[in-house]
Tab-separated table of N, CA and C in Angstrom:
chain	number	residue	atom	x	y	z
D	24	ARG	N	129.642	93.615	143.706
D	24	ARG	CA	130.344	92.870	144.313
D	24	ARG	C	131.504	92.419	144.113
D	25	HIS	N	131.603	91.308	142.639
D	25	HIS	CA	132.529	90.464	142.353
D	25	HIS	C	132.689	91.126	140.808
D	26	PRO	N	133.664	92.512	140.760
D	26	PRO	CA	134.003	92.550	139.212
D	26	PRO	C	134.532	91.974	138.572
D	27	LEU	N	135.781	91.151	139.058
D	27	LEU	CA	136.859	90.683	138.667
D	27	LEU	C	136.220	89.324	137.828
D	28	ALA	N	135.442	88.719	138.792
D	28	ALA	CA	134.798	87.583	138.116
D	28	ALA	C	134.025	87.699	137.043
D	29	THR	N	133.143	88.696	137.313
D	29	THR	CA	132.172	89.343	136.157
D	29	THR	C	132.767	89.094	135.109
D	30	PHE	N	134.183	89.876	134.943
D	30	PHE	CA	134.996	90.351	134.039
D	30	PHE	C	135.667	89.058	133.113
D	31	PHE	N	135.853	88.026	133.943
D	31	PHE	CA	136.910	87.114	133.526
D	31	PHE	C	135.372	85.978	133.007
D	32	HIS	N	134.497	85.995	133.384
D	32	HIS	CA	133.253	85.074	133.202
D	32	HIS	C	132.796	85.507	131.682
D	33	LEU	N	132.738	87.122	131.470
D	33	LEU	CA	132.687	87.405	129.666
D	33	LEU	C	133.922	87.441	129.218
D	34	PHE	N	134.931	87.554	129.686
D	34	PHE	CA	136.159	87.655	128.908
D	34	PHE	C	136.541	86.243	128.010
D	35	PHE	N	136.380	85.299	128.340
D	35	PHE	CA	137.144	84.092	128.060
D	35	PHE	C	135.778	83.457	126.991
D	36	ARG	N	134.600	83.886	127.108
D	36	ARG	CA	133.740	83.557	126.073
D	36	ARG	C	133.552	84.184	125.230
D	37	VAL	N	133.701	85.957	125.324
D	37	VAL	CA	134.068	86.414	124.178
D	37	VAL	C	135.299	86.628	123.598
D	38	SER	N	136.479	86.165	124.411
D	38	SER	CA	137.584	86.166	123.506
D	38	SER	C	137.379	84.661	122.386
D	39	ALA	N	137.170	84.047	123.181
D	39	ALA	CA	136.937	82.646	122.033
D	39	ALA	C	135.894	82.945	120.835
D	40	ILE	N	134.959	83.680	120.762
D	40	ILE	CA	133.717	84.076	119.730
D	40	ILE	C	134.871	84.693	119.016
D	41	VAL	N	136.040	86.020	119.580
D	41	VAL	CA	136.410	87.179	118.648
D	41	VAL	C	137.495	86.048	117.966
D	42	THR	N	138.220	85.543	118.404
D	42	THR	CA	139.047	84.401	118.259
D	42	THR	C	138.824	83.581	116.952
D	43	TYR	N	137.592	83.258	117.010
D	43	TYR	CA	137.297	82.326	115.717
D	43	TYR	C	136.790	83.330	114.723
D	44	LEU	N	136.372	84.491	114.804
D	44	LEU	CA	136.148	85.481	113.710
D	44	LEU	C	137.465	85.680	113.176
D	45	PHE	N	138.678	86.338	113.847
D	45	PHE	CA	139.148	86.914	113.293
D	45	PHE	C	140.405	86.100	113.090
D	46	CYS	N	140.608	84.736	113.558
D	46	CYS	CA	141.659	84.105	113.432
D	46	CYS	C	142.293	84.139	111.862
D	47	ASP	N	141.727	83.811	111.341
D	47	ASP	CA	142.655	83.899	109.673
D	47	ASP	C	143.078	85.199	109.430
D	48	TRP	N	142.611	86.312	109.806
D	48	TRP	CA	143.495	87.590	109.843
D	48	TRP	C	144.626	87.518	110.703
D	49	PHE	N	144.827	86.804	111.287
D	49	PHE	CA	146.475	87.044	112.201
D	49	PHE	C	147.179	85.696	111.819
D	50	SER	N	146.430	84.613	111.629
D	50	SER	CA	147.461	83.157	111.334
D	50	SER	C	146.774	82.245	110.485
D	51	ASN	N	147.884	81.844	109.344
D	51	ASN	CA	147.603	80.498	108.340
D	51	ASN	C	147.005	79.195	108.978
D	52	SER	N	147.796	79.077	110.419
D	52	SER	CA	147.791	78.026	111.042
D	52	SER	C	146.186	77.637	111.619
D	53	PHE	N	145.232	76.705	110.733
D	53	PHE	CA	144.190	76.205	111.496
D	53	PHE	C	144.432	75.272	112.655
D	54	VAL	N	145.552	74.623	113.180
D	54	VAL	CA	145.755	74.207	114.424
D	54	VAL	C	145.909	75.265	115.494
D	55	ALA	N	146.712	76.259	115.131
D	55	ALA	CA	146.919	77.506	116.301
D	55	ALA	C	145.523	78.119	116.353
D	56	CYS	N	144.691	78.254	115.946
D	56	CYS	CA	143.610	79.089	115.802
D	56	CYS	C	142.600	78.000	116.734
D	57	PHE	N	142.696	77.075	116.231
D	57	PHE	CA	142.046	75.615	117.281
D	57	PHE	C	142.086	75.328	118.579
D	58	VAL	N	143.605	75.544	118.584
D	58	VAL	CA	144.144	75.512	119.923
D	58	VAL	C	143.761	76.651	120.838
D	59	THR	N	143.806	77.666	120.504
D	59	THR	CA	143.636	78.843	121.218
D	59	THR	C	142.322	79.184	121.509
D	60	ILE	N	141.160	78.674	120.690
D	60	ILE	CA	140.043	79.016	121.036
D	60	ILE	C	139.609	77.455	121.941
D	61	LEU	N	140.274	76.209	121.662
D	61	LEU	CA	139.747	75.383	123.178
D	61	LEU	C	140.235	76.040	124.123
D	62	LEU	N	141.151	76.164	124.104
D	62	LEU	CA	142.167	76.583	125.314
D	62	LEU	C	141.286	77.847	126.124
D	63	LEU	N	140.911	78.583	125.056
D	63	LEU	CA	139.974	79.732	126.159
D	63	LEU	C	138.767	79.292	126.651
D	64	LEU	N	137.602	78.642	125.913
D	64	LEU	CA	137.025	77.975	126.054
D	64	LEU	C	137.186	76.691	126.970
D	65	SER	N	138.071	76.098	127.324
D	65	SER	CA	138.232	75.660	128.322
D	65	SER	C	138.830	76.370	129.910
D	66	PHE	N	139.693	77.464	129.462
D	66	PHE	CA	139.467	78.262	131.148
D	66	PHE	C	138.077	78.956	130.973
D	67	ASP	N	137.011	78.937	130.151
D	67	ASP	CA	135.414	79.679	130.200
D	67	ASP	C	135.043	78.358	130.937
D	68	PHE	N	135.104	77.196	130.858
D	68	PHE	CA	134.766	76.020	131.523
D	68	PHE	C	134.476	75.602	133.063
D	69	TRP	N	136.393	76.178	133.448
D	69	TRP	CA	137.346	76.029	134.686
D	69	TRP	C	136.168	77.196	135.584
D	70	SER	N	136.599	78.388	134.535
D	70	SER	CA	135.960	79.252	135.690
D	70	SER	C	134.857	79.270	136.150
D	71	VAL	N	133.583	79.206	135.263
D	71	VAL	CA	132.461	78.954	135.555
D	71	VAL	C	131.980	78.143	136.212
D	72	LYS	N	132.602	76.848	136.367
D	72	LYS	CA	132.102	75.659	137.329
D	72	LYS	C	132.914	75.968	138.938
D	73	ASN	N	133.949	76.541	138.754
D	73	ASN	CA	134.605	76.935	139.956
D	73	ASN	C	134.891	78.065	140.554
D	74	VAL	N	134.677	79.074	139.882
D	74	VAL	CA	134.607	80.039	140.079
D	74	VAL	C	133.570	81.359	140.305
D	75	THR	N	133.119	81.654	138.632
D	75	THR	CA	132.206	82.719	138.598
D	75	THR	C	130.850	82.098	139.184
D	76	GLY	N	130.796	80.924	138.850
D	76	GLY	CA	129.307	79.948	139.391
D	76	GLY	C	129.309	80.008	140.612
D	77	ARG	N	130.063	80.028	141.304
D	77	ARG	CA	129.972	80.058	143.010
D	77	ARG	C	129.822	81.420	143.637
D	78	LEU	N	130.222	82.414	143.068
D	78	LEU	CA	130.233	84.073	143.048
D	78	LEU	C	129.142	84.719	142.855
D	79	LEU	N	128.549	84.310	141.482
D	79	LEU	CA	127.965	85.163	141.052
D	79	LEU	C	126.254	84.793	141.116
D	80	VAL	N	126.306	83.199	141.128
D	80	VAL	CA	124.934	82.963	141.684
D	80	VAL	C	124.694	81.951	142.658
D	81	GLY	N	125.768	81.620	143.320
D	81	GLY	CA	125.970	80.337	144.444
D	81	GLY	C	125.778	79.244	144.008
D	82	LEU	N	126.531	78.683	142.771
D	82	LEU	CA	126.344	77.590	142.270
D	82	LEU	C	127.198	76.676	142.913
D	83	ARG	N	127.244	75.314	143.018
D	83	ARG	CA	128.398	74.979	143.436
D	83	ARG	C	128.148	73.192	143.237
D	84	TRP	N	129.195	72.536	142.901
D	84	TRP	CA	129.056	71.089	142.717
D	84	TRP	C	129.658	70.416	143.379
D	85	TRP	N	129.955	68.788	143.417
D	85	TRP	CA	131.150	68.229	143.670
D	85	TRP	C	130.089	66.371	143.806
D	86	ASN	N	131.370	65.526	143.804
D	86	ASN	CA	131.227	64.252	143.730
D	86	ASN	C	131.218	63.672	144.578
D	87	GLN	N	130.514	63.204	145.233
D	87	GLN	CA	130.387	62.230	146.461
D	87	GLN	C	130.422	61.063	146.222
D	88	ILE	N	131.265	59.915	147.069
D	88	ILE	CA	131.119	58.615	147.156
D	88	ILE	C	130.441	57.879	148.090
D	89	ASP	N	129.797	57.399	147.973
D	89	ASP	CA	128.625	56.437	149.034
D	89	ASP	C	129.353	55.243	149.567
D	90	GLU	N	128.887	54.803	150.769
D	90	GLU	CA	129.272	53.344	151.140
D	90	GLU	C	129.130	52.355	150.017
D	91	ASP	N	128.222	52.568	148.991
D	91	ASP	CA	128.530	51.150	148.354
D	91	ASP	C	129.469	51.481	147.259
D	92	GLY	N	130.269	52.652	147.220
D	92	GLY	CA	131.133	52.692	146.234
D	92	GLY	C	130.600	53.510	144.682
D	93	LYS	N	129.117	53.880	144.981
D	93	LYS	CA	128.346	54.809	143.911
D	93	LYS	C	129.136	55.812	143.724
D	94	SER	N	129.235	56.910	142.952
D	94	SER	CA	129.284	57.970	142.705
D	94	SER	C	128.283	59.165	142.453
D	95	HIS	N	128.039	59.918	143.349
D	95	HIS	CA	126.597	60.608	143.143
D	95	HIS	C	127.449	62.431	142.897
D	96	TRP	N	126.488	62.803	142.031
D	96	TRP	CA	126.819	64.742	141.893
D	96	TRP	C	126.142	65.367	142.604
D	97	VAL	N	126.559	66.224	143.493
D	97	VAL	CA	125.611	66.946	143.825
D	97	VAL	C	125.760	68.522	143.647
D	98	PHE	N	124.432	68.978	143.606
D	98	PHE	CA	124.342	70.107	143.203
D	98	PHE	C	123.880	71.129	144.322
D	99	GLU	N	124.386	72.147	144.446
D	99	GLU	CA	123.687	72.896	145.285
D	99	GLU	C	123.548	75.001	144.440
D	100	ALA	N	122.529	75.752	144.733
D	100	ALA	CA	122.314	76.831	144.361
D	100	ALA	C	121.688	77.775	145.081
D	101	LYS	N	122.249	79.106	145.424
D	101	LYS	CA	121.586	79.960	146.632
D	101	LYS	C	119.902	79.981	146.338
D	102	ARG	N	118.928	80.369	147.245
D	102	ARG	CA	117.670	80.672	147.305
D	102	ARG	C	117.530	82.010	146.721
D	103	VAL	N	117.033	82.342	145.441
D	103	VAL	CA	116.476	83.081	144.922
D	103	VAL	C	116.348	84.535	145.648
D	104	PRO	N	115.370	84.378	147.111
D	104	PRO	CA	115.254	85.581	147.696
D	104	PRO	C	116.760	85.978	148.748
D	105	THR	N	117.746	84.699	148.760
D	105	THR	CA	118.653	85.623	149.682
D	105	THR	C	120.037	86.023	148.693
D	106	ILE	N	119.375	86.452	147.308
D	106	ILE	CA	120.458	86.782	146.388
D	106	ILE	C	120.522	88.272	146.652
D	107	ALA	N	121.242	89.051	147.157
D	107	ALA	CA	121.264	90.707	147.241
D	107	ALA	C	120.726	91.575	145.991
D	108	ALA	N	120.497	92.498	146.294
D	108	ALA	CA	120.135	93.430	145.040
D	108	ALA	C	121.130	94.151	144.432
D	109	SER	N	122.147	94.172	145.041
D	109	SER	CA	123.423	94.589	144.664
D	109	SER	C	124.077	93.243	143.220
D	110	THR	N	123.925	92.243	143.609
D	110	THR	CA	124.668	90.791	142.861
D	110	THR	C	123.268	90.543	141.697
D	111	GLU	N	122.078	91.245	141.503
D	111	GLU	CA	121.193	90.747	140.550
D	111	GLU	C	121.720	90.823	138.957
D	112	ALA	N	122.600	92.220	139.444
D	112	ALA	CA	123.390	92.493	137.865
D	112	ALA	C	123.890	91.359	137.484
D	113	GLU	N	124.661	91.392	138.181
D	113	GLU	CA	125.826	90.087	137.952
D	113	GLU	C	125.316	88.462	137.926
D	114	ALA	N	124.164	88.185	138.535
D	114	ALA	CA	123.857	87.083	137.939
D	114	ALA	C	122.880	87.226	136.905
D	115	ARG	N	122.323	88.268	136.556
D	115	ARG	CA	121.440	88.648	135.222
D	115	ARG	C	123.011	88.372	133.914
D	116	ILE	N	123.815	89.016	134.579
D	116	ILE	CA	125.207	88.820	133.590
D	116	ILE	C	125.657	87.643	133.274
D	117	PHE	N	125.624	86.796	134.506
D	117	PHE	CA	125.870	85.369	134.493
D	117	PHE	C	125.099	84.580	133.419
D	118	TRP	N	124.418	84.664	133.459
D	118	TRP	CA	122.993	84.159	132.812
D	118	TRP	C	122.862	84.229	131.518
D	119	LEU	N	122.864	85.546	131.341
D	119	LEU	CA	122.714	85.733	129.732
D	119	LEU	C	124.289	85.115	128.870
D	120	GLY	N	125.061	85.585	129.694
D	120	GLY	CA	126.680	84.869	128.884
D	120	GLY	C	126.287	83.475	128.879
D	121	LEU	N	125.943	82.841	129.996
D	121	LEU	CA	125.919	81.273	129.954
D	121	LEU	C	124.570	80.981	128.433
D	122	ILE	N	124.021	81.972	128.448
D	122	ILE	CA	122.588	81.726	127.038
D	122	ILE	C	123.274	81.852	126.030
D	123	ILE	N	123.401	83.478	125.770
D	123	ILE	CA	123.708	83.888	124.334
D	123	ILE	C	124.746	83.756	123.886
D	124	CYS	N	125.960	83.106	124.654
D	124	CYS	CA	127.297	82.406	123.734
D	124	CYS	C	127.303	81.343	122.931
D	125	PRO	N	125.920	80.471	123.483
D	125	PRO	CA	126.336	79.076	122.644
D	125	PRO	C	125.263	79.338	121.578
D	126	VAL	N	123.786	80.380	121.611
D	126	VAL	CA	123.594	80.674	120.525
D	126	VAL	C	124.223	80.984	119.645
D	127	ILE	N	125.445	82.075	120.007
D	127	ILE	CA	125.914	82.503	118.845
D	127	ILE	C	126.876	81.407	118.031
D	128	TRP	N	127.429	80.541	119.009
D	128	TRP	CA	128.279	79.547	118.463
D	128	TRP	C	127.211	78.794	117.178
D	129	THR	N	125.797	78.432	117.905
D	129	THR	CA	124.955	77.907	116.904
D	129	THR	C	124.601	78.670	115.888
D	130	LEU	N	124.766	79.854	115.514
D	130	LEU	CA	124.665	80.756	114.361
D	130	LEU	C	125.857	80.411	113.814
D	131	PHE	N	126.916	80.426	114.086
D	131	PHE	CA	128.455	79.879	113.453
D	131	PHE	C	128.270	78.583	113.092
D	132	LEU	N	127.971	77.860	113.664
D	132	LEU	CA	127.583	76.367	112.950
D	132	LEU	C	126.855	76.413	111.528
D	133	PHE	N	125.345	77.003	111.789
D	133	PHE	CA	125.019	77.283	110.414
D	133	PHE	C	125.661	78.121	109.375
D	134	SER	N	125.950	79.129	109.716
D	134	SER	CA	126.741	79.974	108.876
D	134	SER	C	128.074	79.114	108.225
D	135	THR	N	129.055	78.241	109.157
D	135	THR	CA	129.812	77.544	108.469
D	135	THR	C	129.224	76.213	107.556
D	136	LEU	N	128.350	75.584	107.912
D	136	LEU	CA	127.720	74.646	106.866
D	136	LEU	C	127.103	75.048	105.733
D	137	PHE	N	126.585	76.593	105.602
D	137	PHE	CA	125.817	76.836	104.553
D	137	PHE	C	127.336	77.459	103.281
D	138	SER	N	128.107	77.815	104.423
D	138	SER	CA	129.607	78.326	103.098
D	138	SER	C	130.275	77.232	103.090
D	139	LEU	N	130.067	75.953	103.319
D	139	LEU	CA	130.769	74.584	103.321
D	139	LEU	C	132.467	74.926	103.183
D	140	LYS	N	132.521	75.720	104.565
D	140	LYS	CA	133.719	75.595	105.256
D	140	LYS	C	133.863	74.546	106.266
D	141	LEU	N	134.206	73.553	105.890
D	141	LEU	CA	133.646	72.286	106.851
D	141	LEU	C	134.928	72.312	108.105
D	142	LYS	N	135.825	72.253	107.451
D	142	LYS	CA	137.204	72.286	108.648
D	142	LYS	C	137.146	73.413	110.084
D	143	TRP	N	136.010	74.551	109.918
D	143	TRP	CA	135.660	75.218	110.935
D	143	TRP	C	134.580	74.827	111.631
D	144	LEU	N	133.972	73.650	111.555
D	144	LEU	CA	132.737	73.017	112.157
D	144	LEU	C	133.074	72.924	113.347
């Protein structure tokens, strides 16, 4: 039902990983690589928070200020029985993308530590 949202959910994450892997081939500038990866991950965060989380799995969150002036974060999620069968695949893609990409970044962390390329940490 939301192929464009699913595409961009994976696009920003996979693009950041691919950029991290192959950035040395295209540019000798560490700063350019770092900024590109940071921008891709920022776009990913924004899209998950504002678009794909809501469309694919029904996540919503916002900040609410009560009468005392205290800030409270409110989180909402769709109940599992209300998710249609057609969106189960999209929900699975959403959660797998949310889990697998940090695992890949953790593997990069350890490989960078063991190879002593600390600036890429």
